[in-house]
PDB file of C-alpha atoms in Angstrom:
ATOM      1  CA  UNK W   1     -11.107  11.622  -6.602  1.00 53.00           C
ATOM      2  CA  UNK W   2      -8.226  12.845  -8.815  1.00 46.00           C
ATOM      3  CA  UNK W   3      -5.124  10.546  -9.084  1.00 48.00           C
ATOM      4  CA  UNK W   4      -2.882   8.362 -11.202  1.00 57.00           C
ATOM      5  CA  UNK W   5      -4.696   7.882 -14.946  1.00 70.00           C
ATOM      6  CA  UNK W   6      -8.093   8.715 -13.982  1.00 70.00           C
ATOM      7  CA  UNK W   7     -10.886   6.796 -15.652  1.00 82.00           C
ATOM      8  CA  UNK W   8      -8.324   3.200 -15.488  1.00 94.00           C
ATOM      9  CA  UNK W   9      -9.476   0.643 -13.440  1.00 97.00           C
ATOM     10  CA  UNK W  10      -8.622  -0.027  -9.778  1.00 97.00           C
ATOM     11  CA  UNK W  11      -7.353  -3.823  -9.923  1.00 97.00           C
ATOM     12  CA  UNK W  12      -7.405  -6.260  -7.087  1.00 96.00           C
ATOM     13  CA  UNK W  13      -5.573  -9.490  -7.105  1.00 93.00           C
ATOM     14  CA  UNK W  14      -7.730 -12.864  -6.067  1.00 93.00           C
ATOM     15  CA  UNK W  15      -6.599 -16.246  -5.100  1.00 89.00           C
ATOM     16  CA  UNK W  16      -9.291 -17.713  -3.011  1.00 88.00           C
ATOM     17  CA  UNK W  17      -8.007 -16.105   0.044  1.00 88.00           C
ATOM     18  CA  UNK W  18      -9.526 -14.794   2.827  1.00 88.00           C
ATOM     19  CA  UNK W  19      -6.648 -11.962   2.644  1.00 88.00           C
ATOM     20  CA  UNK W  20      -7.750 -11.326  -0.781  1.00 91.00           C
ATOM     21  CA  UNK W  21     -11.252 -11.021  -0.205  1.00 93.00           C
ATOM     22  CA  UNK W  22     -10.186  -8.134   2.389  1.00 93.00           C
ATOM     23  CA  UNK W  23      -8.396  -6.427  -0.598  1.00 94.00           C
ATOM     24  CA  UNK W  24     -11.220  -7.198  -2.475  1.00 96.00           C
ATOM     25  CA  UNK W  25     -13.623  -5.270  -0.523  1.00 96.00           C
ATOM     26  CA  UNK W  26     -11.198  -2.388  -0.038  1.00 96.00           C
ATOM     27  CA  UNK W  27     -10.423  -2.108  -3.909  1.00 97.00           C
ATOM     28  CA  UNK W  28     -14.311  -2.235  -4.404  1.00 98.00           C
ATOM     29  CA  UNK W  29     -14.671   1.031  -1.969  1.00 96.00           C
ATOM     30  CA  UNK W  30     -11.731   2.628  -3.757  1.00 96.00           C
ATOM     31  CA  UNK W  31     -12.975   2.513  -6.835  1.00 97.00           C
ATOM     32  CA  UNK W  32     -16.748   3.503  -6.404  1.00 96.00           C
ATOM     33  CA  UNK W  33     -14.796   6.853  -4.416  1.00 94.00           C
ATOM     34  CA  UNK W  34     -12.784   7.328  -7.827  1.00 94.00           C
ATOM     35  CA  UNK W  35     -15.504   6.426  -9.927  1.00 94.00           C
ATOM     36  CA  UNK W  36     -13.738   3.857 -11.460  1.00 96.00           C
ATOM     37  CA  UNK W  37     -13.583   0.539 -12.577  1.00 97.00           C
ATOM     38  CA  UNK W  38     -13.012  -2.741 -10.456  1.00 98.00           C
ATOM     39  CA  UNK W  39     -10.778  -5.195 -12.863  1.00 98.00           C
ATOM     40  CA  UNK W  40     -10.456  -8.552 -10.509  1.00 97.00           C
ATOM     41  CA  UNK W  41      -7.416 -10.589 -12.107  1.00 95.00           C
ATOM     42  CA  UNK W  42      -6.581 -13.942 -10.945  1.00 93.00           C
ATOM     43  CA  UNK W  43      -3.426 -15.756 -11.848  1.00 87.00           C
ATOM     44  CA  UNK W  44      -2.713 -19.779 -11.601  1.00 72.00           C
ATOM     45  CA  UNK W  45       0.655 -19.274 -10.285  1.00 56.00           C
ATOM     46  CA  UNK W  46      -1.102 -18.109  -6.983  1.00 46.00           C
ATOM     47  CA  UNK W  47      -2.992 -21.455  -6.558  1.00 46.00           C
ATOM     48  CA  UNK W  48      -2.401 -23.873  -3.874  1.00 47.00           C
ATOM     49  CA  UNK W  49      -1.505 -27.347  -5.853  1.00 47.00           C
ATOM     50  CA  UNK W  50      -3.040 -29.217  -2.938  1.00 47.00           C
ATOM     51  CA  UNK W  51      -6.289 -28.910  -4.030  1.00 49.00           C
ATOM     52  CA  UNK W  52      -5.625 -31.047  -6.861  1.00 49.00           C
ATOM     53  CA  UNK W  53      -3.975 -34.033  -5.833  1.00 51.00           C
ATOM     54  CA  UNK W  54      -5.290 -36.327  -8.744  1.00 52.00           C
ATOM     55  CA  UNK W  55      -2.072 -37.637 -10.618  1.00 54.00           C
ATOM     56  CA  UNK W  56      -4.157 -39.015 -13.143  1.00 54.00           C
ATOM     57  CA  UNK W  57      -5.661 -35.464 -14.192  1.00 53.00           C
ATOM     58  CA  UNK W  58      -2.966 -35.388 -17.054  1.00 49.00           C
ATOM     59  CA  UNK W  59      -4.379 -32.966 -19.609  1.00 55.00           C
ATOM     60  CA  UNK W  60      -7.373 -32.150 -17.455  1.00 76.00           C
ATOM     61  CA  UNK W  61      -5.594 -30.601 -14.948  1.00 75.00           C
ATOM     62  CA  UNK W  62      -5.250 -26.711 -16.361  1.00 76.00           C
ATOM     63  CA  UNK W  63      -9.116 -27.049 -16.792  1.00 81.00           C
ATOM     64  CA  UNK W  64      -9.475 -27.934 -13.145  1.00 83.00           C
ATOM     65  CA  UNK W  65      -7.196 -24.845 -12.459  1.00 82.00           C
ATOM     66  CA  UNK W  66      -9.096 -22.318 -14.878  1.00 86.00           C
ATOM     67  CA  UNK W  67     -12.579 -23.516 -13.373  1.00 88.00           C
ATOM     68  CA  UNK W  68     -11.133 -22.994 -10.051  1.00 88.00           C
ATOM     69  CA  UNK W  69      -9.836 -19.958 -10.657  1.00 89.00           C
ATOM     70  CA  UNK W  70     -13.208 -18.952 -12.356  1.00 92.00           C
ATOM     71  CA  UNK W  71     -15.165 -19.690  -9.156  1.00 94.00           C
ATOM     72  CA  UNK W  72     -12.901 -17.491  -6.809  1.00 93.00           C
ATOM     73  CA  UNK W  73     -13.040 -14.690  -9.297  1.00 95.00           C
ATOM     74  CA  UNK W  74     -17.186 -15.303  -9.302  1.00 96.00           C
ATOM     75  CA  UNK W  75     -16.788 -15.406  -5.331  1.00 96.00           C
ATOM     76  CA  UNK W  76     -14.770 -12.412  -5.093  1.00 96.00           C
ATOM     77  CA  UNK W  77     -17.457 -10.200  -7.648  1.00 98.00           C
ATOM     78  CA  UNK W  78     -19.624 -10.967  -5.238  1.00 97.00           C
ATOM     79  CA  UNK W  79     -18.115  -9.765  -2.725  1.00 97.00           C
ATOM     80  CA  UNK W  80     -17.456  -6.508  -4.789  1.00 98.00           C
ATOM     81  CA  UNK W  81     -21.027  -6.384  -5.608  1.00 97.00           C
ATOM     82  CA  UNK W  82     -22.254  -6.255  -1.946  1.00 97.00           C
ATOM     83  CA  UNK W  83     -19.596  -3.999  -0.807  1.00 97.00           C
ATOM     84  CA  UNK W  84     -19.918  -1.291  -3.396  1.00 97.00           C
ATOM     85  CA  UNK W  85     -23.298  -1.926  -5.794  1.00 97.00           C
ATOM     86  CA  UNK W  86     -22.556  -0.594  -8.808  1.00 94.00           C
ATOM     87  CA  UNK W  87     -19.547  -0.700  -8.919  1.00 97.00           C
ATOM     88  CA  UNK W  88     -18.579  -1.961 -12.699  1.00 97.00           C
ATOM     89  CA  UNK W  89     -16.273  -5.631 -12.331  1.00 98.00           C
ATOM     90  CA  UNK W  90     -14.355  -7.058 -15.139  1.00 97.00           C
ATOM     91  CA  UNK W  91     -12.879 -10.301 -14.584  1.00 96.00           C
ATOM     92  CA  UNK W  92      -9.876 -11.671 -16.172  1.00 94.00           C
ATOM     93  CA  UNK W  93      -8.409 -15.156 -15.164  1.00 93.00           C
ATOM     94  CA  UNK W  94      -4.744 -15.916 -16.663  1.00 88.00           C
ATOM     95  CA  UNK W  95      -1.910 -18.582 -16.204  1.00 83.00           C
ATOM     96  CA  UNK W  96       1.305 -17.090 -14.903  1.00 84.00           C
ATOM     97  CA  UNK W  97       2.974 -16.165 -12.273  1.00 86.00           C
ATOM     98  CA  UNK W  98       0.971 -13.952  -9.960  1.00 86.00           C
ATOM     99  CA  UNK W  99       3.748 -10.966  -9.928  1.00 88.00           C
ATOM    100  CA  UNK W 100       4.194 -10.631 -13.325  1.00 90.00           C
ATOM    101  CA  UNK W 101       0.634 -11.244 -14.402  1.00 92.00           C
ATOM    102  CA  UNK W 102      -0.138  -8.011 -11.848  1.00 93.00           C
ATOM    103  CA  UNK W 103       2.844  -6.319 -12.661  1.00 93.00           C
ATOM    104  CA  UNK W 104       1.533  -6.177 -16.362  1.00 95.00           C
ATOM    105  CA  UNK W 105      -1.646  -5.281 -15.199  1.00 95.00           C
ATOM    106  CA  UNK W 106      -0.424  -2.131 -13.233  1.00 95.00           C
ATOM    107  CA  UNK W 107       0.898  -0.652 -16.579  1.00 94.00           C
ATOM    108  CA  UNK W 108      -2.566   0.402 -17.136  1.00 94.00           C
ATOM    109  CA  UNK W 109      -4.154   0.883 -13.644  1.00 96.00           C
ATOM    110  CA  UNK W 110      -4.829   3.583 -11.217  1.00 95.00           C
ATOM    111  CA  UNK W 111      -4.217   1.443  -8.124  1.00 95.00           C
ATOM    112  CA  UNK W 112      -3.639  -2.211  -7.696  1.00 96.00           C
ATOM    113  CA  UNK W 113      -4.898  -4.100  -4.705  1.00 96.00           C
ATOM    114  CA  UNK W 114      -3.868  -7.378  -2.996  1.00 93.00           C
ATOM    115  CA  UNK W 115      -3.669  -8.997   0.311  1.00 90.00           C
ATOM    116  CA  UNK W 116      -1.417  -9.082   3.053  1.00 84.00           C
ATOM    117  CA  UNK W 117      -0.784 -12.811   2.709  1.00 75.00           C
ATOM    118  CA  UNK W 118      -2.071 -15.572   0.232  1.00 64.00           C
ATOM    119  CA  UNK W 119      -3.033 -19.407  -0.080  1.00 52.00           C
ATOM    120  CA  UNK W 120      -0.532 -21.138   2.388  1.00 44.00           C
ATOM    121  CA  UNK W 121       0.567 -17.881   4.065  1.00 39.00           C
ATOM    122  CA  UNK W 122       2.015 -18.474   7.292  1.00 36.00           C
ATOM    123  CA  UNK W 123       0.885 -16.987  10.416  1.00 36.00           C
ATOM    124  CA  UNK W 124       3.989 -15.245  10.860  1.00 35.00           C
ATOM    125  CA  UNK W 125       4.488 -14.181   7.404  1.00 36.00           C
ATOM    126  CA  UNK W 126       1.883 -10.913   7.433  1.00 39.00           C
ATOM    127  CA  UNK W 127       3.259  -9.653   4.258  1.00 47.00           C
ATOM    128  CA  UNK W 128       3.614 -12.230   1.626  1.00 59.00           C
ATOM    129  CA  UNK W 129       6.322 -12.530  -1.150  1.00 73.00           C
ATOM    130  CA  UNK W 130       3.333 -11.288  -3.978  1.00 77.00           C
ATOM    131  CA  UNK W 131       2.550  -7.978  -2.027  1.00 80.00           C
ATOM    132  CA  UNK W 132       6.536  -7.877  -1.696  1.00 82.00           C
ATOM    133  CA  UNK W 133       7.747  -7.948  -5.171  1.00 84.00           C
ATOM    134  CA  UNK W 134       4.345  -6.166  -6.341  1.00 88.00           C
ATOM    135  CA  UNK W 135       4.766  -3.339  -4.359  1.00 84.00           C
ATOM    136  CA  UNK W 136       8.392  -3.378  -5.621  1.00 84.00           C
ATOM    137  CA  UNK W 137       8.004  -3.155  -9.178  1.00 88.00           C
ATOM    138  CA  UNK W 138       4.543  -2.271 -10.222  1.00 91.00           C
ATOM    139  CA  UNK W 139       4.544   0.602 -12.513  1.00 93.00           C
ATOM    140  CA  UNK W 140       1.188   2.694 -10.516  1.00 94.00           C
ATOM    141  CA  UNK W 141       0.832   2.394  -6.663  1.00 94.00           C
ATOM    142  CA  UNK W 142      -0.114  -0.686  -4.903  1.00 95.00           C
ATOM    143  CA  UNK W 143      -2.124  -1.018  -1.184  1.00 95.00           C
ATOM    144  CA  UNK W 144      -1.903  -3.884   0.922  1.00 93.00           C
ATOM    145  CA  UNK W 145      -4.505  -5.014   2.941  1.00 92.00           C
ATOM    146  CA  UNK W 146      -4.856  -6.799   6.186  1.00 82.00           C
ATOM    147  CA  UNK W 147      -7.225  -9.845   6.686  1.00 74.00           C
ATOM    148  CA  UNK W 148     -10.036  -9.313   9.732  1.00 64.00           C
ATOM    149  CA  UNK W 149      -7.473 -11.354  11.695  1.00 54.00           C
ATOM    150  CA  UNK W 150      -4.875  -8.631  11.718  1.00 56.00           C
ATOM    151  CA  UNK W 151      -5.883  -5.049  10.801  1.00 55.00           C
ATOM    152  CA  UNK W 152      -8.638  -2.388  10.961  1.00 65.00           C
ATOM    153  CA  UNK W 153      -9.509   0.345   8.785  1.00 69.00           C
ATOM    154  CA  UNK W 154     -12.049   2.705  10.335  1.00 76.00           C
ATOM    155  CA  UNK W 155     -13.618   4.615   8.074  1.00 82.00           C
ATOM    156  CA  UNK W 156     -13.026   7.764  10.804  1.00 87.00           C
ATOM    157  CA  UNK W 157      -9.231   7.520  10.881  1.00 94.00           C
ATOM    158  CA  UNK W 158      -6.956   9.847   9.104  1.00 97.00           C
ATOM    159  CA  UNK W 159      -4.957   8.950   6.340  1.00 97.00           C
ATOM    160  CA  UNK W 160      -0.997   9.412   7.463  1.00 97.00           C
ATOM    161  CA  UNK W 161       1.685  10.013   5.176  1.00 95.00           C
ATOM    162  CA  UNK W 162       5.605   9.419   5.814  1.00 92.00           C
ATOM    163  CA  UNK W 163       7.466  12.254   4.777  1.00 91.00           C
ATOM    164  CA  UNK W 164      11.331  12.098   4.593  1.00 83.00           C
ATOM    165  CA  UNK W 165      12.750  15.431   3.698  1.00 69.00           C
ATOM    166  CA  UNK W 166      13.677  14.350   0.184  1.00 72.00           C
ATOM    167  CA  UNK W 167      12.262  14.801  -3.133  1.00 68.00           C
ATOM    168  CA  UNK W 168      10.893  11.298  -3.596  1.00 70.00           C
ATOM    169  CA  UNK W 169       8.371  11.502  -0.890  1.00 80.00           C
ATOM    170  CA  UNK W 170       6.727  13.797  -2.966  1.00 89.00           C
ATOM    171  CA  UNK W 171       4.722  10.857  -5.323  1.00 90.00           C
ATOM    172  CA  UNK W 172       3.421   9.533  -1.852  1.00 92.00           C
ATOM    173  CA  UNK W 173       2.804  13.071  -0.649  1.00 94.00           C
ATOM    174  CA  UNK W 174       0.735  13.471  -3.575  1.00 94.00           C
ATOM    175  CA  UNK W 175      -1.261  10.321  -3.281  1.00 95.00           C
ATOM    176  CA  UNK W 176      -1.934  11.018   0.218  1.00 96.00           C
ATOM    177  CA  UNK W 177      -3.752  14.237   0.269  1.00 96.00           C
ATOM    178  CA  UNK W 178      -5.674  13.350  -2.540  1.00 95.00           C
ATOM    179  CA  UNK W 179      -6.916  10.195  -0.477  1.00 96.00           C
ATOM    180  CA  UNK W 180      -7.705  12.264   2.622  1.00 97.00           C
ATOM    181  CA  UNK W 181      -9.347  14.466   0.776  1.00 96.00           C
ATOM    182  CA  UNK W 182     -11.569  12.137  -1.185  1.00 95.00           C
ATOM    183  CA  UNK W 183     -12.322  10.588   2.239  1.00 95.00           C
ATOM    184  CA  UNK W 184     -13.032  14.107   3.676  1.00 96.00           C
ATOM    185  CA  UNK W 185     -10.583  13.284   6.898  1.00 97.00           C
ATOM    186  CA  UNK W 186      -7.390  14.665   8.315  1.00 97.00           C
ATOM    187  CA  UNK W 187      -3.559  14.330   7.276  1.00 97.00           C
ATOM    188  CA  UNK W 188      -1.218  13.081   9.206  1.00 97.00           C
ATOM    189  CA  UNK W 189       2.578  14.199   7.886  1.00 95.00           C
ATOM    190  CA  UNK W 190       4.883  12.072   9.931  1.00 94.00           C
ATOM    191  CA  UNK W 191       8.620  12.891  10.275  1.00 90.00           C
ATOM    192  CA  UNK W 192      10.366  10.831  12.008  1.00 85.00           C
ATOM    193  CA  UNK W 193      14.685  11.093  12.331  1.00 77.00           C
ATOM    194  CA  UNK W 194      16.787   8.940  13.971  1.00 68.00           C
ATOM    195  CA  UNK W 195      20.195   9.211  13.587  1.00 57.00           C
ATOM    196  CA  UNK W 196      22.455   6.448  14.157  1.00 49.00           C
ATOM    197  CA  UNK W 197      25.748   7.810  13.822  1.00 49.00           C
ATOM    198  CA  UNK W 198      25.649  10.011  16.894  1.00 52.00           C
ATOM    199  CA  UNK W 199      28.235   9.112  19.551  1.00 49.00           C
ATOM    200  CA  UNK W 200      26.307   8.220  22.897  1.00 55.00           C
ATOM    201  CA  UNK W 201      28.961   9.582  24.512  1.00 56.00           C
ATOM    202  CA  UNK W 202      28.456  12.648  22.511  1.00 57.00           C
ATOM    203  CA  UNK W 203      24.699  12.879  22.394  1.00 55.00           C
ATOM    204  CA  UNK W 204      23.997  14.757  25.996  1.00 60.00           C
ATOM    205  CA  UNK W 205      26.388  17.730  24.303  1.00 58.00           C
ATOM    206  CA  UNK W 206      24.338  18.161  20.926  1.00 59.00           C
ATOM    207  CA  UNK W 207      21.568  21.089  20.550  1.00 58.00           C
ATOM    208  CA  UNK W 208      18.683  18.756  20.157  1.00 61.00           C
ATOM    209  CA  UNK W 209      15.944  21.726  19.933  1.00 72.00           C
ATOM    210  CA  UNK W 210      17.903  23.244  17.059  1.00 75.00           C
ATOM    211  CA  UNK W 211      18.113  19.894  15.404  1.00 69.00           C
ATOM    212  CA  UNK W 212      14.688  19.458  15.473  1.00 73.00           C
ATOM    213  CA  UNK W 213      13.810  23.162  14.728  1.00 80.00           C
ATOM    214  CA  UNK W 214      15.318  22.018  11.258  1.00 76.00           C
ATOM    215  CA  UNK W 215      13.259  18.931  10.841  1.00 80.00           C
ATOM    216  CA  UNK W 216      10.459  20.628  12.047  1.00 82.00           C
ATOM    217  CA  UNK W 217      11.123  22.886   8.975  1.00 84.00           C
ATOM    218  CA  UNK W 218      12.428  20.347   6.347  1.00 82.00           C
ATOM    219  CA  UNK W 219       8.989  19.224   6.985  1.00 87.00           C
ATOM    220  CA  UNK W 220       6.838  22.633   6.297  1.00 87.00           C
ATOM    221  CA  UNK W 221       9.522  22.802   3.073  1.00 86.00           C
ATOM    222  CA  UNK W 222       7.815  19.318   2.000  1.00 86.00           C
ATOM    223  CA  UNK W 223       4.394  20.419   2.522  1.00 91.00           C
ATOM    224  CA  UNK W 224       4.672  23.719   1.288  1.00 89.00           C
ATOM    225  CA  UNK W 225       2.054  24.389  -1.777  1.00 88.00           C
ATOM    226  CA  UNK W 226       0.375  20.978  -1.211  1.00 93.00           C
ATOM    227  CA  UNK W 227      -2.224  23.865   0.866  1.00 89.00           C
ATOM    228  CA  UNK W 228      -3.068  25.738  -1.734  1.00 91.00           C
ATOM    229  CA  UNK W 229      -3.874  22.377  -3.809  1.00 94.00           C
ATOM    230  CA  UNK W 230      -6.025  20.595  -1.485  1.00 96.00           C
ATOM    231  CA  UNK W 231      -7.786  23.739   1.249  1.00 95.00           C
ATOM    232  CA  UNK W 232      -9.829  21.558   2.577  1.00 96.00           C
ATOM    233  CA  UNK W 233      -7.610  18.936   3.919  1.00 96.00           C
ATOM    234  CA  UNK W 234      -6.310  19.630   7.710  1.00 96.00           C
ATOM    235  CA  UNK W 235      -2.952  18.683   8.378  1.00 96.00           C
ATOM    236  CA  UNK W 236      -1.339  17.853  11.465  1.00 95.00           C
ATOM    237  CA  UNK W 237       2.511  17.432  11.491  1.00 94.00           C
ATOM    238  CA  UNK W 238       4.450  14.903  13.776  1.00 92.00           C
ATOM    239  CA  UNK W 239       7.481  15.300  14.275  1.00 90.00           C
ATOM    240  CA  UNK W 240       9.530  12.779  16.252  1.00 88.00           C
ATOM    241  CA  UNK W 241      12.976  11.329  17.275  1.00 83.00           C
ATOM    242  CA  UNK W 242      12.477   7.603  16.448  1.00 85.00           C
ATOM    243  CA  UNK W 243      13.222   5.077  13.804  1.00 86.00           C
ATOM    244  CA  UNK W 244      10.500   6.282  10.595  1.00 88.00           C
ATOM    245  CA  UNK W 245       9.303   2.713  10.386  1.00 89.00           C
ATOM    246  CA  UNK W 246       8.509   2.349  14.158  1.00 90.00           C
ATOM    247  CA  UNK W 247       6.504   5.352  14.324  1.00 92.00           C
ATOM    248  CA  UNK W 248       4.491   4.866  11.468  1.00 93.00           C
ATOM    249  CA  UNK W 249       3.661   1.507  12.541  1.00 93.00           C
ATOM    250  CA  UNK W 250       2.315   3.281  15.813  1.00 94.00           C
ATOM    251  CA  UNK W 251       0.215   5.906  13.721  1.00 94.00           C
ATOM    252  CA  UNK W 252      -1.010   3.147  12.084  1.00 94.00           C
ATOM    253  CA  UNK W 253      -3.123   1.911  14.883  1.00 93.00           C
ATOM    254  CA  UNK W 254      -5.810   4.996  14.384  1.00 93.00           C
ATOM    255  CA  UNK W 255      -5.390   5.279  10.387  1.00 96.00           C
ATOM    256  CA  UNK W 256      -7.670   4.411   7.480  1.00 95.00           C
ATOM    257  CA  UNK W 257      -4.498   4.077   5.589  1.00 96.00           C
ATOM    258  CA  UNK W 258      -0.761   4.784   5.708  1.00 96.00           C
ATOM    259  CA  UNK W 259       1.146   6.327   2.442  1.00 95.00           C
ATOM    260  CA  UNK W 260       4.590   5.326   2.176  1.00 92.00           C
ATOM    261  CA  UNK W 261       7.243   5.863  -0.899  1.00 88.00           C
ATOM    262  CA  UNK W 262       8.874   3.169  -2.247  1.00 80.00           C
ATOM    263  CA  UNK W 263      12.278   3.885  -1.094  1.00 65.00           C
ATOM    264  CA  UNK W 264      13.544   6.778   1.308  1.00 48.00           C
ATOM    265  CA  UNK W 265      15.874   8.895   1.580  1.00 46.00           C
ATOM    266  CA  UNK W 266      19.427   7.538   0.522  1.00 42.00           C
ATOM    267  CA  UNK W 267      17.416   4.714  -1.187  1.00 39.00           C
ATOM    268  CA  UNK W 268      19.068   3.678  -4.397  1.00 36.00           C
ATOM    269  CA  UNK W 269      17.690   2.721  -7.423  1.00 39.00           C
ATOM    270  CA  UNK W 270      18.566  -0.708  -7.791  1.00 36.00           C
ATOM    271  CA  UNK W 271      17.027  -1.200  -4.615  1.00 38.00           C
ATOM    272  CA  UNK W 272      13.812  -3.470  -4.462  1.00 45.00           C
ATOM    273  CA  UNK W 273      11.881  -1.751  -1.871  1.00 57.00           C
ATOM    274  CA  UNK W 274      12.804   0.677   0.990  1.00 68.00           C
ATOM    275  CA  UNK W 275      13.708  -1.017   4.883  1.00 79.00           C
ATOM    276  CA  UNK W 276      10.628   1.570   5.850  1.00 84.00           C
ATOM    277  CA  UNK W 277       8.279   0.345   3.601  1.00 84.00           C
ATOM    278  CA  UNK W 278       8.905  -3.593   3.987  1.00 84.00           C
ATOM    279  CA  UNK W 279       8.737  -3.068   7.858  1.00 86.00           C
ATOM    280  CA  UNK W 280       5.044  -1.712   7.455  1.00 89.00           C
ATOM    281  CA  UNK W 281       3.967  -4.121   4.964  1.00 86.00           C
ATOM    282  CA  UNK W 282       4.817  -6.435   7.873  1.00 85.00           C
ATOM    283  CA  UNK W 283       3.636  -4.666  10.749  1.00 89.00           C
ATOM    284  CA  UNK W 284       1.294  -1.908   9.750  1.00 91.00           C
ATOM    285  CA  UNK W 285      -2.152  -2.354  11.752  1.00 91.00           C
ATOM    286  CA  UNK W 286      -4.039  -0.282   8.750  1.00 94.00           C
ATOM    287  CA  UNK W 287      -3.794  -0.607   5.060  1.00 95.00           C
ATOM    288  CA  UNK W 288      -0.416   0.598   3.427  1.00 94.00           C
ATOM    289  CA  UNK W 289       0.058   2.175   0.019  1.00 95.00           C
ATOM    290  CA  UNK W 290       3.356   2.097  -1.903  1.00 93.00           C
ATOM    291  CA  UNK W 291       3.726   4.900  -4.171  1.00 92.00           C
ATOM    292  CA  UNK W 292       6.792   4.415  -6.828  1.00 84.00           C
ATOM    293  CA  UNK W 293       8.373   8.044  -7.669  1.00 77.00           C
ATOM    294  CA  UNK W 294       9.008   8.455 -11.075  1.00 64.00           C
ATOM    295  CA  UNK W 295      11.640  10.723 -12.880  1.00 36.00           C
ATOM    296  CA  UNK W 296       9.209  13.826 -12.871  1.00 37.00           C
ATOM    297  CA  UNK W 297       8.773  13.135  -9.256  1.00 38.00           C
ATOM    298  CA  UNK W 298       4.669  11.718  -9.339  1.00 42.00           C
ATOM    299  CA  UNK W 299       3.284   8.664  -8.896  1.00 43.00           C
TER     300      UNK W 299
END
């Protein structure tokens, strides 16, 4: 599969987790597909503190941590192991906060992979503050994963890609038809538009074929060339009148994986991560990738 810094490992964040072993797995797919690499990094920071409830530890008590830590990273190469045999693991345990210890590690990576929720996650919470501010600020693109209690990923379902007339979908445009193509399975370009500022009042006297004539063809304008680069991957184009986030959660229900870009369009820079993509990272049935645009437009 080509993609971002071929040959760099695919990295997968562990805490013990039954989220993270999900991400685990996935990450362990990934990278025998790219021929890659699995680097599985786990950080104290990410640690629930009620396992140790010793106040007489004292010094002992980052040892208990790092041997901890060392058995869920053992646990989780395991895992790897049976999902994807041969697959080549590093391991790397560090003390840190688990956002910036990933965050660092994404400066060399192809792909980092977490889960949709850690240690202590709540129920409700089915994106946790890690995949959050990861998927915020990591310098290469970052999928989150759902647990067995929440998603699906069949192996059959087409990868779907949000596509929002402007120039920074283009990094998640790219990511997606290289992973459908990889997976040898259709392309789903979703363009959704919902415009708030319309007047009820004055909605019944608008051209609404016209308007969507000219989403239907900001669209083809988005995809156009992406053909030539990838023949073999068939696309099918939705285009809909609905909120972006709301229909890709739907798509989601049938998709291997959903391709987002950081922010949309309108986003600003300062911005931490796009209302689209922090409304799939909560709701999305199917694992979602974040793709960051960069100045040159790639991921």
């Amino acid at each position: 599969m080509s993609g971002f810094r071929a040959g760099a490992p695919v990295v997968a964040g562990v805490d013990g987790s039954d989220s993270a072993l999900e991400a685990v797995r996935w990450a362990a797919r990934e990278a025998a597909r790219r021929g890659s690499p699995l680097r599985l990094v786990n950080a104290f920071g990410w640690m629930s503190t009620e396992r140790v409830t010793d106040p007489g530890l004292g010094d002992s008590y980052r040892e208990v941590l790092l041997d901890a830590a060392r058995d869920e990273v053992a646990r989780a190469a395991a895992a790897a192991t049976e999902t994807a045999p041969g697959v080549q693991i590093d391991r790397q345990v560090s003390s840190g906060y688990p956002v910036a210890v990933l965050t660092n590690e994404s400066a060399s990576a192809q792909l980092v992979v977490v889960g949709n929720r850690g240690l202590g996650g709540f129920s409700g919470l089915l994106a946790g503050s890690v995949a959050i501010a990861l998927a915020a600020h990591a310098a290469c693109p970052v999928v989150v994963v759902r647990d067995g209690e929440d998603g699906h990923s069949p192996e059959d379902g087409p990868v779907v890609v949000g596509v929002d007339g402007s120039a920074l979908s283009e990094a998640a445009l790219a990511f997606a038809y290289a992973a459908a193509d990889a997976r040898r399975v259709p392309l789903v370009a979703v363009h959704a538009w919902h415009d708030l500022l319309v007047d009820p009042t004055m909605a019944p006297l608008l051209d609404w074929p016209a308007i969507e004539a000219d989403e239907r063809l900001q669209l083809a304008e988005r995809l156009a060339g992406w053909g030539e680069k990838y023949p073999d991957v068939v696309v099918q184009r939705l285009v809909t009148r609905d909120r972006p986030a709301r229909a890709l959660v739907e798509e989601s229900g049938r998709a291997q994986l959903v391709v987002v870009g950081s922010r949309g369009r309108g986003g600003m820079k300062g911005l931490m991560l796009g209302s689209v993509s922090q409304a799939l990272l909560h709701h999305s049935v199917c694992p979602v990738a974040i793709v960051r645009p960069t100045d040159d437009g790639t991921a």
